[in-house]
GROMACS .gro file of C-alpha atoms in nm:
model
  190
    1UNK     CA    1  -1.219   4.041  11.446
    2UNK     CA    2  -1.472   4.124  11.710
    3UNK     CA    3  -1.851   4.156  11.615
    4UNK     CA    4  -1.831   4.539  11.692
    5UNK     CA    5  -1.523   4.568  11.479
    6UNK     CA    6  -1.693   4.383  11.198
    7UNK     CA    7  -1.994   4.606  11.228
    8UNK     CA    8  -1.784   4.921  11.202
    9UNK     CA    9  -1.594   4.781  10.904
   10UNK     CA   10  -1.918   4.694  10.743
   11UNK     CA   11  -2.064   5.041  10.790
   12UNK     CA   12  -1.743   5.194  10.660
   13UNK     CA   13  -1.760   4.958  10.354
   14UNK     CA   14  -2.136   5.066  10.298
   15UNK     CA   15  -2.059   5.432  10.301
   16UNK     CA   16  -1.779   5.380  10.054
   17UNK     CA   17  -1.970   5.190   9.815
   18UNK     CA   18  -2.278   5.410   9.854
   19UNK     CA   19  -2.048   5.717   9.759
   20UNK     CA   20  -1.915   5.517   9.464
   21UNK     CA   21  -2.270   5.428   9.349
   22UNK     CA   22  -2.217   5.056   9.422
   23UNK     CA   23  -2.513   4.993   9.646
   24UNK     CA   24  -2.631   4.718   9.419
   25UNK     CA   25  -2.324   4.524   9.456
   26UNK     CA   26  -2.351   4.498   9.833
   27UNK     CA   27  -2.429   4.129   9.902
   28UNK     CA   28  -2.307   3.929  10.194
   29UNK     CA   29  -2.044   3.755   9.964
   30UNK     CA   30  -1.915   4.112   9.829
   31UNK     CA   31  -1.886   4.241  10.171
   32UNK     CA   32  -1.706   3.932  10.280
   33UNK     CA   33  -1.450   3.946  10.004
   34UNK     CA   34  -1.391   4.330  10.052
   35UNK     CA   35  -1.324   4.275  10.435
   36UNK     CA   36  -1.146   3.956  10.382
   37UNK     CA   37  -1.386   3.823  10.654
   38UNK     CA   38  -1.571   3.486  10.624
   39UNK     CA   39  -1.935   3.519  10.531
   40UNK     CA   40  -2.030   3.338  10.844
   41UNK     CA   41  -1.865   3.623  11.049
   42UNK     CA   42  -2.061   3.880  10.858
   43UNK     CA   43  -2.382   3.699  10.905
   44UNK     CA   44  -2.321   3.710  11.290
   45UNK     CA   45  -2.359   4.098  11.240
   46UNK     CA   46  -2.628   4.136  10.984
   47UNK     CA   47  -2.824   3.929  10.753
   48UNK     CA   48  -2.836   4.189  10.465
   49UNK     CA   49  -2.729   4.539  10.360
   50UNK     CA   50  -3.073   4.669  10.472
   51UNK     CA   51  -3.036   4.494  10.815
   52UNK     CA   52  -2.693   4.671  10.871
   53UNK     CA   53  -2.872   5.012  10.802
   54UNK     CA   54  -3.118   4.911  11.048
   55UNK     CA   55  -2.843   4.834  11.312
   56UNK     CA   56  -2.691   5.166  11.231
   57UNK     CA   57  -3.011   5.342  11.301
   58UNK     CA   58  -3.060   5.148  11.628
   59UNK     CA   59  -2.697   5.264  11.723
   60UNK     CA   60  -2.807   5.623  11.658
   61UNK     CA   61  -3.120   5.564  11.894
   62UNK     CA   62  -2.903   5.413  12.164
   63UNK     CA   63  -2.651   5.724  12.139
   64UNK     CA   64  -2.946   5.959  12.150
   65UNK     CA   65  -3.051   5.815  12.483
   66UNK     CA   66  -2.728   5.756  12.656
   67UNK     CA   67  -2.732   6.085  12.835
   68UNK     CA   68  -3.113   6.116  12.892
   69UNK     CA   69  -3.280   6.056  13.222
   70UNK     CA   70  -3.654   5.972  13.215
   71UNK     CA   71  -3.683   6.142  13.570
   72UNK     CA   72  -3.542   6.461  13.449
   73UNK     CA   73  -3.762   6.455  13.137
   74UNK     CA   74  -4.077   6.424  13.373
   75UNK     CA   75  -3.993   6.755  13.524
   76UNK     CA   76  -4.062   6.966  13.190
   77UNK     CA   77  -4.342   6.997  12.948
   78UNK     CA   78  -4.409   6.732  12.669
   79UNK     CA   79  -4.303   6.979  12.418
   80UNK     CA   80  -3.966   7.037  12.604
   81UNK     CA   81  -3.927   6.650  12.624
   82UNK     CA   82  -3.971   6.607  12.250
   83UNK     CA   83  -3.732   6.906  12.194
   84UNK     CA   84  -3.464   6.749  12.404
   85UNK     CA   85  -3.497   6.409  12.273
   86UNK     CA   86  -3.501   6.535  11.918
   87UNK     CA   87  -3.202   6.737  11.976
   88UNK     CA   88  -3.017   6.450  12.113
   89UNK     CA   89  -3.090   6.255  11.799
   90UNK     CA   90  -2.964   6.543  11.578
   91UNK     CA   91  -2.649   6.542  11.794
   92UNK     CA   92  -2.598   6.171  11.746
   93UNK     CA   93  -2.654   6.215  11.380
   94UNK     CA   94  -2.413   6.504  11.351
   95UNK     CA   95  -2.141   6.298  11.516
   96UNK     CA   96  -2.172   6.083  11.216
   97UNK     CA   97  -2.197   6.330  10.947
   98UNK     CA   98  -2.026   6.115  10.673
   99UNK     CA   99  -2.240   5.817  10.742
  100UNK     CA  100  -2.563   6.042  10.772
  101UNK     CA  101  -2.480   6.201  10.442
  102UNK     CA  102  -2.420   5.866  10.259
  103UNK     CA  103  -2.743   5.729  10.377
  104UNK     CA  104  -2.933   6.039  10.283
  105UNK     CA  105  -2.772   6.013   9.936
  106UNK     CA  106  -2.890   5.641   9.912
  107UNK     CA  107  -3.241   5.744  10.007
  108UNK     CA  108  -3.254   5.997   9.727
  109UNK     CA  109  -3.150   5.751   9.480
  110UNK     CA  110  -3.327   5.439   9.572
  111UNK     CA  111  -3.706   5.457   9.641
  112UNK     CA  112  -3.691   5.130   9.846
  113UNK     CA  113  -3.422   5.271  10.079
  114UNK     CA  114  -3.624   5.590  10.102
  115UNK     CA  115  -3.917   5.381  10.233
  116UNK     CA  116  -3.685   5.187  10.464
  117UNK     CA  117  -3.542   5.532  10.594
  118UNK     CA  118  -3.878   5.660  10.681
  119UNK     CA  119  -3.965   5.338  10.863
  120UNK     CA  120  -3.628   5.380  11.068
  121UNK     CA  121  -3.735   5.734  11.152
  122UNK     CA  122  -4.096   5.598  11.245
  123UNK     CA  123  -3.913   5.360  11.479
  124UNK     CA  124  -3.717   5.633  11.624
  125UNK     CA  125  -4.024   5.848  11.687
  126UNK     CA  126  -4.184   5.558  11.867
  127UNK     CA  127  -3.883   5.559  12.102
  128UNK     CA  128  -3.891   5.925  12.149
  129UNK     CA  129  -4.273   5.924  12.227
  130UNK     CA  130  -4.205   5.634  12.467
  131UNK     CA  131  -3.935   5.833  12.644
  132UNK     CA  132  -4.137   6.166  12.631
  133UNK     CA  133  -4.450   5.988  12.792
  134UNK     CA  134  -4.681   6.032  12.472
  135UNK     CA  135  -4.927   5.754  12.419
  136UNK     CA  136  -4.928   5.634  12.058
  137UNK     CA  137  -5.193   5.368  12.090
  138UNK     CA  138  -5.514   5.412  11.886
  139UNK     CA  139  -5.619   5.644  11.614
  140UNK     CA  140  -5.499   5.969  11.812
  141UNK     CA  141  -5.194   5.819  11.911
  142UNK     CA  142  -5.102   5.710  11.555
  143UNK     CA  143  -5.185   6.061  11.430
  144UNK     CA  144  -4.956   6.201  11.690
  145UNK     CA  145  -4.679   5.965  11.587
  146UNK     CA  146  -4.710   6.023  11.221
  147UNK     CA  147  -4.705   6.402  11.284
  148UNK     CA  148  -4.381   6.374  11.459
  149UNK     CA  149  -4.227   6.181  11.182
  150UNK     CA  150  -4.351   6.448  10.938
  151UNK     CA  151  -4.196   6.720  11.168
  152UNK     CA  152  -3.863   6.517  11.198
  153UNK     CA  153  -3.828   6.475  10.824
  154UNK     CA  154  -3.902   6.845  10.743
  155UNK     CA  155  -3.648   6.959  11.014
  156UNK     CA  156  -3.401   6.693  10.905
  157UNK     CA  157  -3.407   6.801  10.539
  158UNK     CA  158  -3.357   7.174  10.636
  159UNK     CA  159  -3.091   7.091  10.883
  160UNK     CA  160  -2.902   6.893  10.625
  161UNK     CA  161  -2.947   7.149  10.364
  162UNK     CA  162  -2.836   7.432  10.566
  163UNK     CA  163  -2.541   7.279  10.762
  164UNK     CA  164  -2.536   7.012  11.039
  165UNK     CA  165  -2.341   7.229  11.273
  166UNK     CA  166  -2.584   7.515  11.314
  167UNK     CA  167  -2.759   7.432  11.635
  168UNK     CA  168  -2.951   7.786  11.653
  169UNK     CA  169  -3.129   7.710  11.321
  170UNK     CA  170  -3.204   7.348  11.431
  171UNK     CA  171  -3.352   7.453  11.769
  172UNK     CA  172  -3.558   7.722  11.609
  173UNK     CA  173  -3.700   7.499  11.356
  174UNK     CA  174  -3.782   7.231  11.584
  175UNK     CA  175  -3.929   7.452  11.844
  176UNK     CA  176  -4.148   7.616  11.558
  177UNK     CA  177  -4.273   7.295  11.420
  178UNK     CA  178  -4.338   7.130  11.749
  179UNK     CA  179  -4.542   7.453  11.846
  180UNK     CA  180  -4.750   7.400  11.531
  181UNK     CA  181  -4.806   7.030  11.641
  182UNK     CA  182  -4.915   7.155  11.992
  183UNK     CA  183  -5.162   7.405  11.844
  184UNK     CA  184  -5.299   7.122  11.610
  185UNK     CA  185  -5.326   6.881  11.895
  186UNK     CA  186  -5.512   7.139  12.104
  187UNK     CA  187  -5.737   7.213  11.837
  188UNK     CA  188  -5.820   6.882  11.698
  189UNK     CA  189  -5.720   6.608  11.944
  190UNK     CA  190  -5.884   6.650  12.286
   0.00000   0.00000   0.00000
């Protein structure tokens, strides 16, 4: 089995086990037995169940960026860049609804995984800022980054609550929250 196939099988297994309430059972040995794959092969893909979720998040980030051109982004305002990038991330997540819902369920049940999920969002927002041309260095940059993380989480929770297929609501919520962020920036960060 190829590394990519093992990764897909591991993610499917993780989703199944999360939905069955077996997150705590997921060790490398457990995954190896369930997939009938040597532990050594599993370790070529991930070192832990947490690492596997990090890899999944990185895949979402890559999917988000696959149809984006930095040159095209330069032609629009920073707010429009952020909006486009965030919409692309939401598209990537909606293409994997079952996985996304399982990981949200895990975050709600496990405080450690909730913190890890926030860290993954933080990494995604760093990438989005990089593509949008937003400097995140220094105290002002950190404030911008944390603000975008908060916006993302608020919109994500609302998006998931009201249905992952309603793009009009998603666009409206993102636009509204990014407008608030823009006003905040113009008022406090000059």
